[in-house]
Every structure is written in C-alpha cells, then in structure tokens.
GROMACS .gro file of C-alpha atoms in nm:
model
  511
    1UNK     CA    1  -0.001   0.001  -0.001
    2UNK     CA    2   0.124   0.348  -0.091
    3UNK     CA    3   0.022   0.631   0.136
    4UNK     CA    4  -0.105   0.931  -0.060
    5UNK     CA    5   0.001   1.255   0.111
    6UNK     CA    6  -0.213   1.568   0.095
    7UNK     CA    7   0.017   1.855   0.210
    8UNK     CA    8  -0.151   2.071   0.471
    9UNK     CA    9  -0.376   1.792   0.594
   10UNK     CA   10  -0.149   1.486   0.642
   11UNK     CA   11  -0.274   1.295   0.945
   12UNK     CA   12  -0.082   1.155   1.233
   13UNK     CA   13  -0.228   0.815   1.144
   14UNK     CA   14  -0.067   0.823   0.797
   15UNK     CA   15   0.269   0.924   0.947
   16UNK     CA   16   0.242   0.650   1.207
   17UNK     CA   17   0.173   0.388   0.937
   18UNK     CA   18   0.487   0.504   0.746
   19UNK     CA   19   0.691   0.484   1.068
   20UNK     CA   20   0.573   0.142   1.192
   21UNK     CA   21   0.526  -0.041   0.862
   22UNK     CA   22   0.762   0.128   0.614
   23UNK     CA   23   0.486   0.193   0.354
   24UNK     CA   24   0.601   0.411   0.068
   25UNK     CA   25   0.446   0.748   0.017
   26UNK     CA   26   0.376   0.988  -0.266
   27UNK     CA   27   0.209   1.328  -0.309
   28UNK     CA   28  -0.140   1.377  -0.435
   29UNK     CA   29  -0.090   1.479  -0.802
   30UNK     CA   30  -0.331   1.769  -0.739
   31UNK     CA   31  -0.037   1.951  -0.582
   32UNK     CA   32   0.186   1.932  -0.888
   33UNK     CA   33   0.067   2.254  -1.039
   34UNK     CA   34   0.150   2.457  -0.732
   35UNK     CA   35   0.498   2.308  -0.708
   36UNK     CA   36   0.562   2.384  -1.076
   37UNK     CA   37   0.439   2.740  -1.043
   38UNK     CA   38   0.679   2.812  -0.752
   39UNK     CA   39   0.969   2.646  -0.946
   40UNK     CA   40   0.902   2.876  -1.244
   41UNK     CA   41   0.917   3.180  -1.021
   42UNK     CA   42   1.255   3.073  -0.877
   43UNK     CA   43   1.388   3.011  -1.223
   44UNK     CA   44   1.277   3.361  -1.326
   45UNK     CA   45   1.468   3.516  -1.032
   46UNK     CA   46   1.776   3.306  -1.097
   47UNK     CA   47   1.788   3.438  -1.454
   48UNK     CA   48   1.777   3.800  -1.338
   49UNK     CA   49   2.037   4.020  -1.168
   50UNK     CA   50   1.859   4.120  -0.843
   51UNK     CA   51   2.018   3.938  -0.548
   52UNK     CA   52   1.773   3.709  -0.361
   53UNK     CA   53   1.897   3.509  -0.063
   54UNK     CA   54   1.964   3.145  -0.131
   55UNK     CA   55   1.901   3.170  -0.506
   56UNK     CA   56   2.193   3.379  -0.627
   57UNK     CA   57   2.374   3.463  -0.305
   58UNK     CA   58   2.590   3.285  -0.055
   59UNK     CA   59   2.435   3.135   0.255
   60UNK     CA   60   2.422   3.233   0.624
   61UNK     CA   61   2.702   3.475   0.707
   62UNK     CA   62   2.797   3.473   0.331
   63UNK     CA   63   2.455   3.591   0.222
   64UNK     CA   64   2.593   3.931   0.107
   65UNK     CA   65   2.802   3.770  -0.167
   66UNK     CA   66   2.634   3.777  -0.504
   67UNK     CA   67   2.668   3.462  -0.720
   68UNK     CA   68   2.688   3.482  -1.101
   69UNK     CA   69   2.397   3.313  -1.280
   70UNK     CA   70   2.641   3.071  -1.452
   71UNK     CA   71   2.741   2.941  -1.106
   72UNK     CA   72   2.396   2.884  -0.961
   73UNK     CA   73   2.397   2.506  -1.014
   74UNK     CA   74   2.750   2.485  -0.870
   75UNK     CA   75   2.637   2.690  -0.576
   76UNK     CA   76   2.365   2.436  -0.488
   77UNK     CA   77   2.597   2.140  -0.532
   78UNK     CA   78   2.868   2.295  -0.314
   79UNK     CA   79   2.602   2.376  -0.055
   80UNK     CA   80   2.501   2.012  -0.020
   81UNK     CA   81   2.846   1.865  -0.014
   82UNK     CA   82   2.989   2.119   0.231
   83UNK     CA   83   2.697   2.058   0.467
   84UNK     CA   84   2.745   1.679   0.477
   85UNK     CA   85   2.909   1.701   0.820
   86UNK     CA   86   2.700   1.452   1.016
   87UNK     CA   87   2.869   1.217   1.265
   88UNK     CA   88   2.764   0.912   1.461
   89UNK     CA   89   2.563   0.604   1.373
   90UNK     CA   90   2.317   0.600   1.090
   91UNK     CA   91   1.959   0.685   1.183
   92UNK     CA   92   1.723   0.384   1.168
   93UNK     CA   93   1.552   0.321   0.833
   94UNK     CA   94   1.203   0.396   0.962
   95UNK     CA   95   1.319   0.737   1.083
   96UNK     CA   96   1.476   0.817   0.745
   97UNK     CA   97   1.161   0.710   0.562
   98UNK     CA   98   0.963   0.944   0.783
   99UNK     CA   99   1.212   1.225   0.708
  100UNK     CA  100   1.165   1.170   0.342
  101UNK     CA  101   0.791   1.168   0.365
  102UNK     CA  102   0.791   1.487   0.568
  103UNK     CA  103   1.011   1.655   0.310
  104UNK     CA  104   0.763   1.553   0.039
  105UNK     CA  105   0.483   1.715   0.241
  106UNK     CA  106   0.680   2.040   0.287
  107UNK     CA  107   0.776   2.064  -0.079
  108UNK     CA  108   0.428   1.977  -0.176
  109UNK     CA  109   0.289   2.295  -0.032
  110UNK     CA  110   0.424   2.480  -0.337
  111UNK     CA  111   0.623   2.742  -0.157
  112UNK     CA  112   0.972   2.596  -0.187
  113UNK     CA  113   1.041   2.649  -0.556
  114UNK     CA  114   1.174   2.307  -0.640
  115UNK     CA  115   1.109   2.125  -0.973
  116UNK     CA  116   0.870   1.825  -0.988
  117UNK     CA  117   1.177   1.616  -1.079
  118UNK     CA  118   1.296   1.631  -0.720
  119UNK     CA  119   0.959   1.530  -0.583
  120UNK     CA  120   0.939   1.232  -0.822
  121UNK     CA  121   1.289   1.121  -0.721
  122UNK     CA  122   1.208   1.123  -0.347
  123UNK     CA  123   0.886   0.930  -0.426
  124UNK     CA  124   1.091   0.679  -0.630
  125UNK     CA  125   1.345   0.639  -0.351
  126UNK     CA  126   1.068   0.562  -0.102
  127UNK     CA  127   0.899   0.320  -0.345
  128UNK     CA  128   1.220   0.131  -0.437
  129UNK     CA  129   1.373   0.142  -0.087
  130UNK     CA  130   1.673   0.365  -0.141
  131UNK     CA  131   1.739   0.488   0.212
  132UNK     CA  132   2.006   0.765   0.253
  133UNK     CA  133   2.263   0.706   0.528
  134UNK     CA  134   2.198   0.996   0.758
  135UNK     CA  135   2.434   1.022   1.061
  136UNK     CA  136   2.248   1.077   1.385
  137UNK     CA  137   2.441   1.385   1.508
  138UNK     CA  138   2.518   1.731   1.371
  139UNK     CA  139   2.207   1.945   1.382
  140UNK     CA  140   2.130   2.220   1.643
  141UNK     CA  141   1.777   2.258   1.502
  142UNK     CA  142   1.819   2.614   1.384
  143UNK     CA  143   1.868   2.694   1.015
  144UNK     CA  144   1.696   2.366   0.944
  145UNK     CA  145   1.847   2.028   1.019
  146UNK     CA  146   2.129   2.114   0.783
  147UNK     CA  147   2.380   1.832   0.819
  148UNK     CA  148   2.131   1.545   0.838
  149UNK     CA  149   1.927   1.670   0.545
  150UNK     CA  150   2.241   1.734   0.343
  151UNK     CA  151   2.327   1.364   0.363
  152UNK     CA  152   1.976   1.292   0.228
  153UNK     CA  153   2.009   1.548  -0.053
  154UNK     CA  154   2.359   1.427  -0.145
  155UNK     CA  155   2.218   1.083  -0.230
  156UNK     CA  156   1.967   1.245  -0.461
  157UNK     CA  157   2.269   1.395  -0.643
  158UNK     CA  158   2.435   1.057  -0.665
  159UNK     CA  159   2.677   1.130  -0.383
  160UNK     CA  160   2.728   1.017  -0.020
  161UNK     CA  161   2.597   0.672   0.084
  162UNK     CA  162   2.265   0.492   0.096
  163UNK     CA  163   2.116   0.153   0.195
  164UNK     CA  164   1.950  -0.058  -0.074
  165UNK     CA  165   1.837  -0.414  -0.044
  166UNK     CA  166   2.027  -0.452   0.278
  167UNK     CA  167   2.357  -0.324   0.142
  168UNK     CA  168   2.542  -0.008   0.217
  169UNK     CA  169   2.639   0.151  -0.116
  170UNK     CA  170   2.747   0.477  -0.268
  171UNK     CA  171   2.451   0.706  -0.346
  172UNK     CA  172   2.514   0.663  -0.717
  173UNK     CA  173   2.519   0.287  -0.695
  174UNK     CA  174   2.208   0.272  -0.483
  175UNK     CA  175   2.012   0.488  -0.724
  176UNK     CA  176   2.141   0.289  -1.019
  177UNK     CA  177   2.036  -0.047  -0.874
  178UNK     CA  178   1.692   0.092  -0.808
  179UNK     CA  179   1.657   0.220  -1.165
  180UNK     CA  180   1.660   0.582  -1.056
  181UNK     CA  181   1.865   0.875  -1.196
  182UNK     CA  182   2.036   1.140  -0.980
  183UNK     CA  183   1.937   1.506  -1.019
  184UNK     CA  184   2.143   1.811  -1.093
  185UNK     CA  185   2.013   2.072  -0.852
  186UNK     CA  186   1.881   2.398  -0.992
  187UNK     CA  187   1.854   2.737  -0.820
  188UNK     CA  188   1.749   2.719  -0.457
  189UNK     CA  189   1.682   2.342  -0.466
  190UNK     CA  190   1.971   2.247  -0.243
  191UNK     CA  191   1.861   2.505   0.013
  192UNK     CA  192   1.502   2.383  -0.008
  193UNK     CA  193   1.615   2.027   0.068
  194UNK     CA  194   1.837   2.108   0.375
  195UNK     CA  195   1.648   2.398   0.525
  196UNK     CA  196   1.365   2.251   0.733
  197UNK     CA  197   1.280   2.068   1.047
  198UNK     CA  198   1.210   1.727   0.897
  199UNK     CA  199   1.480   1.536   1.083
  200UNK     CA  200   1.386   1.686   1.420
  201UNK     CA  201   1.020   1.632   1.346
  202UNK     CA  202   1.062   1.277   1.238
  203UNK     CA  203   1.256   1.193   1.550
  204UNK     CA  204   0.999   1.367   1.770
  205UNK     CA  205   0.713   1.183   1.592
  206UNK     CA  206   0.895   0.853   1.644
  207UNK     CA  207   0.932   0.939   2.013
  208UNK     CA  208   0.565   1.030   2.029
  209UNK     CA  209   0.444   0.709   1.866
  210UNK     CA  210   0.669   0.491   2.079
  211UNK     CA  211   0.575   0.678   2.402
  212UNK     CA  212   0.204   0.637   2.333
  213UNK     CA  213   0.246   0.266   2.260
  214UNK     CA  214   0.425   0.234   2.593
  215UNK     CA  215   0.163   0.438   2.774
  216UNK     CA  216  -0.105   0.202   2.653
  217UNK     CA  217   0.093  -0.099   2.768
  218UNK     CA  218   0.151   0.064   3.103
  219UNK     CA  219  -0.228   0.068   3.164
  220UNK     CA  220  -0.234  -0.315   3.101
  221UNK     CA  221   0.061  -0.376   3.336
  222UNK     CA  222  -0.076  -0.121   3.585
  223UNK     CA  223  -0.412  -0.297   3.599
  224UNK     CA  224  -0.235  -0.631   3.634
  225UNK     CA  225  -0.021  -0.499   3.915
  226UNK     CA  226  -0.334  -0.372   4.089
  227UNK     CA  227  -0.481  -0.722   4.091
  228UNK     CA  228  -0.144  -0.885   4.185
  229UNK     CA  229  -0.119  -0.651   4.487
  230UNK     CA  230  -0.493  -0.709   4.568
  231UNK     CA  231  -0.533  -0.332   4.526
  232UNK     CA  232  -0.862  -0.152   4.516
  233UNK     CA  233  -1.033  -0.049   4.193
  234UNK     CA  234  -1.254   0.197   4.378
  235UNK     CA  235  -1.013   0.493   4.300
  236UNK     CA  236  -1.090   0.431   3.929
  237UNK     CA  237  -1.461   0.513   3.976
  238UNK     CA  238  -1.579   0.728   3.687
  239UNK     CA  239  -1.729   1.002   3.905
  240UNK     CA  240  -1.396   1.075   4.077
  241UNK     CA  241  -1.232   1.161   3.743
  242UNK     CA  242  -1.530   1.343   3.596
  243UNK     CA  243  -1.524   1.573   3.901
  244UNK     CA  244  -1.172   1.675   3.811
  245UNK     CA  245  -1.236   1.701   3.439
  246UNK     CA  246  -0.909   1.617   3.264
  247UNK     CA  247  -0.977   1.403   2.957
  248UNK     CA  248  -0.664   1.195   2.981
  249UNK     CA  249  -0.742   1.110   3.344
  250UNK     CA  250  -1.101   1.021   3.255
  251UNK     CA  251  -0.996   0.799   2.966
  252UNK     CA  252  -0.717   0.628   3.163
  253UNK     CA  253  -0.956   0.546   3.448
  254UNK     CA  254  -1.207   0.402   3.200
  255UNK     CA  255  -0.937   0.179   3.051
  256UNK     CA  256  -0.835   0.052   3.396
  257UNK     CA  257  -1.194  -0.027   3.483
  258UNK     CA  258  -1.241  -0.214   3.159
  259UNK     CA  259  -0.919  -0.412   3.208
  260UNK     CA  260  -1.015  -0.515   3.566
  261UNK     CA  261  -1.379  -0.594   3.487
  262UNK     CA  262  -1.495  -0.931   3.632
  263UNK     CA  263  -1.174  -1.003   3.819
  264UNK     CA  264  -1.226  -1.282   4.068
  265UNK     CA  265  -0.919  -1.154   4.260
  266UNK     CA  266  -1.080  -0.814   4.296
  267UNK     CA  267  -1.417  -0.953   4.407
  268UNK     CA  268  -1.246  -1.169   4.666
  269UNK     CA  269  -1.128  -0.885   4.885
  270UNK     CA  270  -1.387  -0.614   4.832
  271UNK     CA  271  -1.521  -0.698   5.174
  272UNK     CA  272  -1.306  -0.761   5.478
  273UNK     CA  273  -0.986  -0.594   5.349
  274UNK     CA  274  -0.844  -0.409   5.645
  275UNK     CA  275  -0.640  -0.171   5.423
  276UNK     CA  276  -0.789   0.177   5.383
  277UNK     CA  277  -0.586   0.305   5.084
  278UNK     CA  278  -0.334   0.172   4.840
  279UNK     CA  279   0.003   0.344   4.769
  280UNK     CA  280  -0.007   0.616   4.508
  281UNK     CA  281   0.150   0.400   4.237
  282UNK     CA  282  -0.174   0.195   4.242
  283UNK     CA  283  -0.431   0.454   4.350
  284UNK     CA  284  -0.314   0.750   4.141
  285UNK     CA  285  -0.262   0.575   3.806
  286UNK     CA  286  -0.536   0.773   3.633
  287UNK     CA  287  -0.397   1.105   3.765
  288UNK     CA  288  -0.036   1.030   3.658
  289UNK     CA  289  -0.077   0.827   3.343
  290UNK     CA  290  -0.381   1.043   3.242
  291UNK     CA  291  -0.169   1.360   3.267
  292UNK     CA  292   0.099   1.195   3.056
  293UNK     CA  293  -0.170   1.103   2.800
  294UNK     CA  294  -0.295   1.462   2.791
  295UNK     CA  295   0.061   1.583   2.738
  296UNK     CA  296   0.119   1.334   2.451
  297UNK     CA  297  -0.204   1.438   2.288
  298UNK     CA  298  -0.114   1.808   2.313
  299UNK     CA  299   0.226   1.732   2.158
  300UNK     CA  300   0.057   1.526   1.885
  301UNK     CA  301  -0.130   1.837   1.775
  302UNK     CA  302   0.189   2.041   1.766
  303UNK     CA  303   0.373   1.777   1.566
  304UNK     CA  304   0.086   1.730   1.323
  305UNK     CA  305   0.097   2.101   1.242
  306UNK     CA  306   0.479   2.087   1.204
  307UNK     CA  307   0.456   1.781   0.976
  308UNK     CA  308   0.238   1.981   0.741
  309UNK     CA  309   0.445   2.297   0.757
  310UNK     CA  310   0.671   2.465   0.507
  311UNK     CA  311   0.997   2.514   0.695
  312UNK     CA  312   1.263   2.607   0.441
  313UNK     CA  313   1.379   2.946   0.337
  314UNK     CA  314   1.326   3.173   0.141
  315UNK     CA  315   0.963   3.099   0.046
  316UNK     CA  316   0.754   3.173  -0.260
  317UNK     CA  317   0.447   3.342  -0.116
  318UNK     CA  318   0.095   3.364  -0.249
  319UNK     CA  319   0.156   3.696  -0.420
  320UNK     CA  320   0.454   3.544  -0.603
  321UNK     CA  321   0.702   3.736  -0.391
  322UNK     CA  322   1.003   3.552  -0.249
  323UNK     CA  323   1.067   3.637   0.116
  324UNK     CA  324   1.330   3.522   0.362
  325UNK     CA  325   1.202   3.433   0.707
  326UNK     CA  326   1.274   3.188   0.989
  327UNK     CA  327   1.035   2.891   0.964
  328UNK     CA  328   1.340   2.657   0.980
  329UNK     CA  329   1.380   2.734   1.351
  330UNK     CA  330   1.265   2.421   1.533
  331UNK     CA  331   1.153   2.567   1.864
  332UNK     CA  332   0.804   2.410   1.856
  333UNK     CA  333   0.964   2.071   1.791
  334UNK     CA  334   1.220   2.124   2.073
  335UNK     CA  335   0.942   2.205   2.320
  336UNK     CA  336   0.740   1.904   2.196
  337UNK     CA  337   1.039   1.676   2.242
  338UNK     CA  338   1.096   1.799   2.592
  339UNK     CA  339   0.738   1.737   2.681
  340UNK     CA  340   0.747   1.383   2.542
  341UNK     CA  341   1.061   1.323   2.750
  342UNK     CA  342   0.871   1.428   3.070
  343UNK     CA  343   0.579   1.196   2.986
  344UNK     CA  344   0.822   0.904   2.918
  345UNK     CA  345   0.999   0.967   3.246
  346UNK     CA  346   0.679   0.973   3.455
  347UNK     CA  347   0.517   0.665   3.292
  348UNK     CA  348   0.836   0.475   3.376
  349UNK     CA  349   0.865   0.619   3.724
  350UNK     CA  350   0.519   0.513   3.839
  351UNK     CA  351   0.558   0.172   3.666
  352UNK     CA  352   0.886   0.116   3.851
  353UNK     CA  353   0.721   0.188   4.184
  354UNK     CA  354   0.459  -0.075   4.115
  355UNK     CA  355   0.736  -0.327   4.040
  356UNK     CA  356   0.900  -0.229   4.370
  357UNK     CA  357   0.576  -0.271   4.558
  358UNK     CA  358   0.513  -0.623   4.420
  359UNK     CA  359   0.860  -0.758   4.511
  360UNK     CA  360   0.848  -0.619   4.863
  361UNK     CA  361   0.670  -0.854   5.103
  362UNK     CA  362   0.593  -0.567   5.347
  363UNK     CA  363   0.380  -0.399   5.074
  364UNK     CA  364   0.257  -0.673   4.843
  365UNK     CA  365  -0.019  -0.809   5.074
  366UNK     CA  366   0.088  -1.169   5.111
  367UNK     CA  367   0.312  -1.228   4.810
  368UNK     CA  368   0.645  -1.395   4.871
  369UNK     CA  369   0.966  -1.188   4.871
  370UNK     CA  370   1.072  -1.096   4.518
  371UNK     CA  371   0.788  -1.318   4.392
  372UNK     CA  372   1.013  -1.625   4.431
  373UNK     CA  373   0.829  -1.947   4.506
  374UNK     CA  374   1.116  -2.045   4.749
  375UNK     CA  375   1.265  -1.718   4.857
  376UNK     CA  376   1.623  -1.743   4.982
  377UNK     CA  377   1.709  -2.041   4.773
  378UNK     CA  378   1.580  -1.834   4.481
  379UNK     CA  379   1.620  -1.461   4.430
  380UNK     CA  380   1.320  -1.437   4.193
  381UNK     CA  381   1.274  -1.096   4.042
  382UNK     CA  382   1.505  -0.912   4.284
  383UNK     CA  383   1.752  -0.789   4.020
  384UNK     CA  384   1.485  -0.734   3.755
  385UNK     CA  385   1.346  -0.473   3.984
  386UNK     CA  386   1.696  -0.321   4.027
  387UNK     CA  387   1.732  -0.304   3.649
  388UNK     CA  388   1.400  -0.125   3.621
  389UNK     CA  389   1.526   0.127   3.882
  390UNK     CA  390   1.846   0.178   3.681
  391UNK     CA  391   1.650   0.250   3.363
  392UNK     CA  392   1.416   0.483   3.547
  393UNK     CA  393   1.703   0.683   3.677
  394UNK     CA  394   1.866   0.698   3.338
  395UNK     CA  395   1.544   0.840   3.191
  396UNK     CA  396   1.537   1.097   3.469
  397UNK     CA  397   1.885   1.210   3.382
  398UNK     CA  398   1.786   1.241   3.012
  399UNK     CA  399   1.468   1.437   3.081
  400UNK     CA  400   1.640   1.769   3.135
  401UNK     CA  401   1.504   2.008   2.874
  402UNK     CA  402   1.717   2.033   2.560
  403UNK     CA  403   1.532   2.342   2.437
  404UNK     CA  404   1.693   2.576   2.690
  405UNK     CA  405   2.048   2.490   2.579
  406UNK     CA  406   2.096   2.740   2.290
  407UNK     CA  407   2.441   2.816   2.158
  408UNK     CA  408   2.541   3.060   1.882
  409UNK     CA  409   2.659   2.909   1.557
  410UNK     CA  410   2.769   3.011   1.204
  411UNK     CA  411   2.973   3.318   1.308
  412UNK     CA  412   2.684   3.442   1.521
  413UNK     CA  413   2.444   3.464   1.227
  414UNK     CA  414   2.246   3.183   1.386
  415UNK     CA  415   2.274   3.314   1.738
  416UNK     CA  416   1.978   3.129   1.897
  417UNK     CA  417   1.918   2.767   1.819
  418UNK     CA  418   1.654   2.516   1.932
  419UNK     CA  419   1.853   2.190   1.991
  420UNK     CA  420   1.540   2.010   1.867
  421UNK     CA  421   1.726   1.740   1.680
  422UNK     CA  422   1.919   1.582   1.965
  423UNK     CA  423   1.634   1.672   2.203
  424UNK     CA  424   1.411   1.447   1.990
  425UNK     CA  425   1.676   1.184   1.923
  426UNK     CA  426   1.719   1.111   2.290
  427UNK     CA  427   1.354   0.998   2.294
  428UNK     CA  428   1.455   0.683   2.109
  429UNK     CA  429   1.678   0.571   2.394
  430UNK     CA  430   1.428   0.685   2.657
  431UNK     CA  431   1.151   0.479   2.496
  432UNK     CA  432   1.385   0.172   2.473
  433UNK     CA  433   1.435   0.213   2.844
  434UNK     CA  434   1.059   0.257   2.901
  435UNK     CA  435   0.982  -0.056   2.696
  436UNK     CA  436   1.209  -0.249   2.930
  437UNK     CA  437   1.058  -0.102   3.244
  438UNK     CA  438   0.709  -0.189   3.139
  439UNK     CA  439   0.823  -0.530   3.021
  440UNK     CA  440   0.965  -0.594   3.368
  441UNK     CA  441   0.633  -0.485   3.522
  442UNK     CA  442   0.455  -0.725   3.291
  443UNK     CA  443   0.671  -1.018   3.418
  444UNK     CA  444   0.636  -0.907   3.778
  445UNK     CA  445   0.261  -0.845   3.763
  446UNK     CA  446   0.194  -1.170   3.576
  447UNK     CA  447   0.395  -1.357   3.835
  448UNK     CA  448   0.201  -1.192   4.116
  449UNK     CA  449  -0.134  -1.268   3.966
  450UNK     CA  450  -0.039  -1.636   3.918
  451UNK     CA  451   0.068  -1.654   4.279
  452UNK     CA  452  -0.289  -1.561   4.376
  453UNK     CA  453  -0.425  -1.890   4.233
  454UNK     CA  454  -0.680  -2.038   4.258
  455UNK     CA  455  -0.818  -1.685   4.228
  456UNK     CA  456  -0.803  -1.553   3.874
  457UNK     CA  457  -0.777  -1.210   3.730
  458UNK     CA  458  -1.015  -1.052   3.469
  459UNK     CA  459  -1.075  -1.201   3.121
  460UNK     CA  460  -0.890  -0.908   2.960
  461UNK     CA  461  -0.591  -0.944   3.183
  462UNK     CA  462  -0.587  -1.322   3.133
  463UNK     CA  463  -0.545  -1.252   2.761
  464UNK     CA  464  -0.253  -1.020   2.833
  465UNK     CA  465  -0.091  -1.281   3.060
  466UNK     CA  466  -0.134  -1.544   2.789
  467UNK     CA  467   0.056  -1.313   2.550
  468UNK     CA  468   0.334  -1.278   2.812
  469UNK     CA  469   0.354  -1.646   2.880
  470UNK     CA  470   0.370  -1.716   2.508
  471UNK     CA  471   0.712  -1.552   2.523
  472UNK     CA  472   0.829  -1.592   2.883
  473UNK     CA  473   0.733  -1.887   3.107
  474UNK     CA  474   0.641  -1.844   3.471
  475UNK     CA  475   0.942  -1.818   3.705
  476UNK     CA  476   0.942  -2.134   3.911
  477UNK     CA  477   1.318  -2.144   3.996
  478UNK     CA  478   1.599  -1.899   3.926
  479UNK     CA  479   1.725  -1.898   3.570
  480UNK     CA  480   1.917  -1.683   3.318
  481UNK     CA  481   1.692  -1.373   3.308
  482UNK     CA  482   1.835  -1.142   3.042
  483UNK     CA  483   1.649  -1.315   2.761
  484UNK     CA  484   1.324  -1.297   2.956
  485UNK     CA  485   1.356  -0.925   3.003
  486UNK     CA  486   1.438  -0.871   2.635
  487UNK     CA  487   1.135  -1.076   2.525
  488UNK     CA  488   0.907  -0.882   2.763
  489UNK     CA  489   1.038  -0.551   2.633
  490UNK     CA  490   0.974  -0.666   2.276
  491UNK     CA  491   0.613  -0.745   2.363
  492UNK     CA  492   0.574  -0.379   2.451
  493UNK     CA  493   0.788  -0.230   2.173
  494UNK     CA  494   0.605  -0.420   1.899
  495UNK     CA  495   0.257  -0.350   2.034
  496UNK     CA  496   0.194  -0.726   2.081
  497UNK     CA  497   0.093  -0.676   2.447
  498UNK     CA  498  -0.160  -0.407   2.349
  499UNK     CA  499  -0.297  -0.623   2.073
  500UNK     CA  500  -0.374  -0.895   2.325
  501UNK     CA  501  -0.663  -0.704   2.485
  502UNK     CA  502  -0.983  -0.615   2.316
  503UNK     CA  503  -0.980  -0.320   2.076
  504UNK     CA  504  -1.139   0.003   2.202
  505UNK     CA  505  -1.016  -0.034   2.565
  506UNK     CA  506  -0.683   0.148   2.538
  507UNK     CA  507  -0.701   0.531   2.489
  508UNK     CA  508  -0.591   0.658   2.144
  509UNK     CA  509  -0.354   0.940   2.067
  510UNK     CA  510  -0.606   1.151   1.884
  511UNK     CA  511  -0.823   1.186   2.191
   0.00000   0.00000   0.00000
C-alpha cells in the first residue's frame, strides 16, 4: 500500500503507518501545479540580476556575496556537499523514511520552488527502498536540520551513501540499482532540501508514537499490578475523574476499569480488606498516566501541524514574492520533544514503583519476597526490579530540557538555536528504556497474579498474561533472566501486548 500525502492535511495516522510499517508515500498529483508554479518563479529570479537570498547569493554569514547566474547550479551542489558534516551512527531506516515523507509534504505545499523532478525522485526512492545514510548527530535545530538533510540530498545527487536491499552503497550505486537517476540541482533546490525541520520532526514523531504505545501498555501492566497486589479499583470510579475533568485522566480510568472488569481476585477482597488506601502507584494511576496522556495528545497536535508545515527558506508566497524568514527554527519541535521526555519519564517512574511494591513482602499483601516461590534459595525478580530502577534513573537524567540549551553558531548569524534534533533523538533511547521497564512490570505483575491462584484475574488481563507467557514462562526457579527481560520488552515495543486485549479499551492518541 502506498500512502497518498495531501500537504496541509496529512494525518498523524498516515505518518504512524509510514513509521511502523515502512509503507512508501507519494504526493497527491493535485499539488503538482502549485509546485511547478513556484519552481518557475525561482527560475525567473535566478535568470535575473537582483540578489535574492539562497537563489543567487551565498548562505548564512555569506549571504551578502552575489553569485553569478552561470554558477547557480555549482552553488547548490557545493552547498550540499559542504553541509554533509554529520557524525555518529546512521539513523534507523524507519526514521529516514519518515524524514523523506515529511520533506515531500513540505515541498508539496508549493512554496519551496523546487522542480517536480525532485519530488518524483524522493517518491521513487521511497518506493524502491533507497534509504540515505543519515548520521544521527550534527544538527542544532536552527537553520534547518542542515547536516542530516544534506546527507539525504547528497544521495539524490548521486553522492554520499545509501542503503539498498540490505547493502550499504554509494549514493550513485544505490540509485542505479533501483533504476533511478540522480538530479542536478537547480537554483534554490539544495537550500530547499536542507532547510527545514524534517529530521527533528521525524525523531519527535517517532518518540511520540513509541511513548504512546508504551503508555497504553503501562495501563495493562498497571491494572495487572493492581490485581497482583490485591489493590482496590474503587479509585478508578468514573465520578472521581469526571469531578476533576481532565480528559486523559477520565480515559485512563475508564481503561483501567475495563481491564479489571470481572476479576475474581478483585471480588475476593472487596469486603473484609483491612487496608484503607493503596500506595499512590496503584491509586493514582489515572492522575499520573492520564496527565501523561494529555501531554502526549497536546504534543501530537503540535507535531501534526509541524509535519504539514513549510519550513525552508526563502519561500515563494501567494503573491509570487520571495521572502526570507525563519520557519526553519525548530523551537516548537524542541518544546514538543521536551514534553514527550517528561511523559516518558513519569510513565516509567510510576511503573517502576509498582514493580518495587510487588517484590516487597511488606507491601505486596501476602506475596512472597521478590515473587520467588522459594525465597532465599531463589532470588526471583530481585535484580529485575533493580534493572527497572536503573532504567528509570537513566530516563530521569535524560529528561532535562534540551530546548533551553541554545548556543550561537555560524559566526553568530544563527545566534539562537533550538537543539530540537538531539532533544528528539534522545527519545529513542528513553523509549527503549521505557519498553524494558514496562516489560519488567509485565513479568512481575503476571507472576504476582499467578501466585494468587486459585483466584483468577479478569478476562482481559488473562489474555494479556497469555501473551506474556507465550514468550516468557512463569518463574518457578531462578534461571538466566536477560532473555526474559528482552522478550518482555519486545512485547511492549512491537505492540503485541496491547494487541492482546480487546480493541477500544486503550485510549488513542487523537483523543
């Protein structure tokens, strides 16, 4: 299936499909005329003598230098090659695909002045699987994601490196094997390709999609932990959350109620339980995870706008004028990434406290120490809990806002930058940590529920436990645990744990 992109109204759902499944994308042909019109205007300016930034001038601090019309193509080529200064490991393929799709959307708005030839080449690369090698580091999120996007643009010119059919090749070879031809960039086209927030936005979107998937899983494991600890579901009563009014809190409480519906464990201790209140990690799940859900939904709106935005410079405006501005500055994306980081941190923090509760016999209401069937001889889930604490702490350390860390660059021409790119890139590692934390809770909670036998949990949670046990058997005696933790994390990362419960229970991102 090929996703058809409608610039200005591309949905989060389309972008999420591209990210998770790698589906190719192309522009709606209805936008071709606008693209061609803007390209003709740039060609007209390039043929004249009046200096216009980025078309027949130098760049950044060199903008005052006029470039002869005979050198315009060389100017664009030099721009791309000189900006290929990325370092570090290659970005994952699904991130690069998202970058390419976002660049299509931006160019499709008809304000960038590129020829249709460039658009068709990007579409062809997505369709054939030519994936530019984009190093992960080098952007400060200011005058566009210059270095990362230059590595993308260089492949379009037949330079740099790309992946094709599992091989790392020169850009020229990758295009040739795919039956595609490189382009010779015309006036402003190099600048249109590397000015923009597409790398930062793709990374932030990936962080968003991954954080939301983890947030959904955390409701399943949180409900399971509630039953394992013989906690009360009374704090999830709908009226409590309606009285406060936050939608994320209301939706989260509804999910927890649905997940715990008809639990025999819950029914067994409604009467006669001497405990008055549960710890906050059980009782306040709707308030904490609901606030995180609200934050992710707010960020989703910001990133959907940014995904549809024109963020290069200068722009061809509706009156056919060409004006230099600052849409390339990624401050909205930097703020969004920082907010996602906070949500990731808190979802993991409260999940970790539930793990700690279940392995502590002074808090777990009758469960054996560390959920070991023969504690002492066996350590059970003792060190799995320690690992979850280590990951929680690492996420706390990474949650410091990146957006406040501006530094001047480019001889002080770019004197305030957003740091959006690495602020968003850290979300990949933070969500990896979160997948593992929630995976450990899944193992801990499932073990705790099973130790309540012959009492059983709810039908929905039994389905989730079946999914867990399909990958990781119950812990009867101590064994090598690393593979178990990896398998549990994968259940969360792939969405398999979420898919185990009935559709419609877990709150969606577009709430």
